[in-house]
């Protein structure tokens, strides 16, 4: 790549980043921040990011500092996982298992609070798995 083309590419990238920053708080998601974070208290923002870093570290067997450093350098979780010897498929399966565990926990809360029955929770989980296998996205009924 010529020096002139590199300069143009860099300039365009910088302009793109500035555009995202100037576009408003919703653009913060592009930088790894939760959408709507502008409406959260500083303590909530810090707690959310700490929880995110911790979950990622636990998921791939990394230290909290490794996750923070990778994030600061703009590396993805996949990049860090690969550097730790975890394949993309292994990462995908780990993430899938974590999502399923989260769904199970949320459904259990609904069962425990009497919002739904255990049978309904079991059916919902099965429905979600079937929709995922078919590439569909499901949700709550809408009126």
C-alpha positions in Angstrom: 0.0 0.0 0.0 1.4 3.4 -0.9 2.0 6.1 1.7 -0.6 8.3 0.1 -3.2 5.6 0.2 -2.3 4.8 3.8 -2.7 8.5 4.8 -6.1 8.6 3.1 -7.2 5.4 4.7 -6.1 6.6 8.2 -7.8 10.0 7.7 -11.1 8.3 6.7 -10.9 6.0 9.7 -10.3 8.9 12.0 -13.2 10.8 10.5 -15.4 7.8 10.9 -14.6 7.5 14.6 -15.1 11.2 15.1 -18.5 10.9 13.3 -19.5 8.2 15.7 -18.5 10.2 18.7 -20.3 13.3 17.5 -23.4 11.2 16.6 -24.3 10.9 20.3 -24.4 8.6 23.2 -26.0 5.7 21.3 -22.8 5.5 19.2 -20.9 4.5 22.3 -22.0 0.9 21.7 -19.5 0.8 18.9 -16.8 1.2 21.4 -17.9 -1.5 23.7 -20.2 0.5 25.9 -23.8 -0.4 26.7 -26.4 1.5 24.6 -28.3 3.9 26.8 -25.3 4.2 29.2 -25.6 7.9 29.1 -28.7 7.7 31.3 -27.0 5.4 33.9 -25.3 6.7 37.0 -21.5 6.4 37.0 -21.7 3.6 39.5 -24.0 1.6 37.2 -21.7 2.2 34.3 -18.7 1.0 36.3 -20.6 -2.0 37.6 -21.8 -3.1 34.2 -18.4 -2.8 32.6 -16.8 -4.7 35.5 -19.3 -7.4 35.3 -18.8 -7.7 31.5 -15.0 -7.9 31.9 -15.4 -10.5 34.6 -17.8 -12.7 32.6 -15.4 -12.5 29.6 -12.4 -13.5 31.7 -14.3 -16.4 33.3 -15.5 -17.6 29.9 -12.1 -17.9 28.3 -9.9 -18.5 31.4 -8.2 -15.2 31.2 -7.3 -12.8 33.9 -9.3 -9.6 34.4 -6.2 -7.6 33.4 -5.8 -9.6 30.2 -9.4 -8.8 29.3 -9.1 -5.1 30.2 -5.8 -4.8 28.2 -7.3 -6.5 25.2 -10.3 -4.2 25.3 -8.2 -1.1 25.6 -6.2 -2.2 22.6 -9.4 -2.8 20.6 -9.1 -6.5 20.4 -12.2 -8.6 20.3 -13.0 -11.4 22.8 -12.4 -13.8 19.9 -8.9 -12.4 19.4 -8.1 -12.8 23.0 -9.6 -16.3 23.1 -7.6 -17.3 20.1 -4.4 -16.0 21.8 -5.3 -18.3 24.8 -5.6 -21.3 22.5 -9.4 -21.4 22.3 -10.7 -22.1 18.8 -13.6 -20.1 17.3 -15.8 -23.2 17.6 -14.9 -23.7 21.3 -15.7 -20.0 22.0 -19.0 -20.3 20.1 -20.0 -23.3 22.2 -18.9 -21.6 25.5 -20.9 -18.5 24.6 -23.9 -20.6 23.6 -23.8 -22.5 26.9 -23.6 -19.2 28.8 -26.6 -17.8 27.0 -28.6 -20.9 27.7 -27.6 -20.8 31.4 -28.8 -17.1 31.5 -32.1 -18.0 29.9 -32.6 -20.9 32.3 -31.9 -18.6 35.2 -34.4 -16.0 34.0 -37.0 -18.6 33.3 -36.5 -20.0 36.8 -37.1 -16.6 38.3 -40.4 -16.4 36.5 -41.3 -19.9 37.8 -40.2 -19.0 41.3 -42.3 -15.8 41.3 -45.4 -17.7 40.0 -45.4 -15.8 36.7 -45.2 -19.1 34.7 -45.3 -22.8 35.4 -42.2 -25.1 35.2 -43.9 -26.7 32.2 -44.2 -23.4 30.5 -40.6 -22.6 31.2 -39.5 -25.9 29.8 -41.6 -25.4 26.7 -40.3 -21.9 26.2 -36.7 -23.2 26.4 -37.4 -25.9 23.9 -39.1 -23.4 21.6 -36.2 -21.1 21.8 -33.8 -24.0 20.9 -35.9 -25.0 18.0 -36.1 -21.4 16.7 -32.3 -21.0 17.0 -31.8 -24.3 15.1 -34.0 -23.0 12.3 -32.3 -19.6 12.3 -35.5 -17.8 13.6 -35.8 -15.2 16.2 -38.7 -15.6 18.6 -40.2 -13.3 21.2 -43.1 -12.6 23.3 -46.5 -12.3 21.7 -47.3 -8.8 20.5 -50.7 -7.1 20.3 
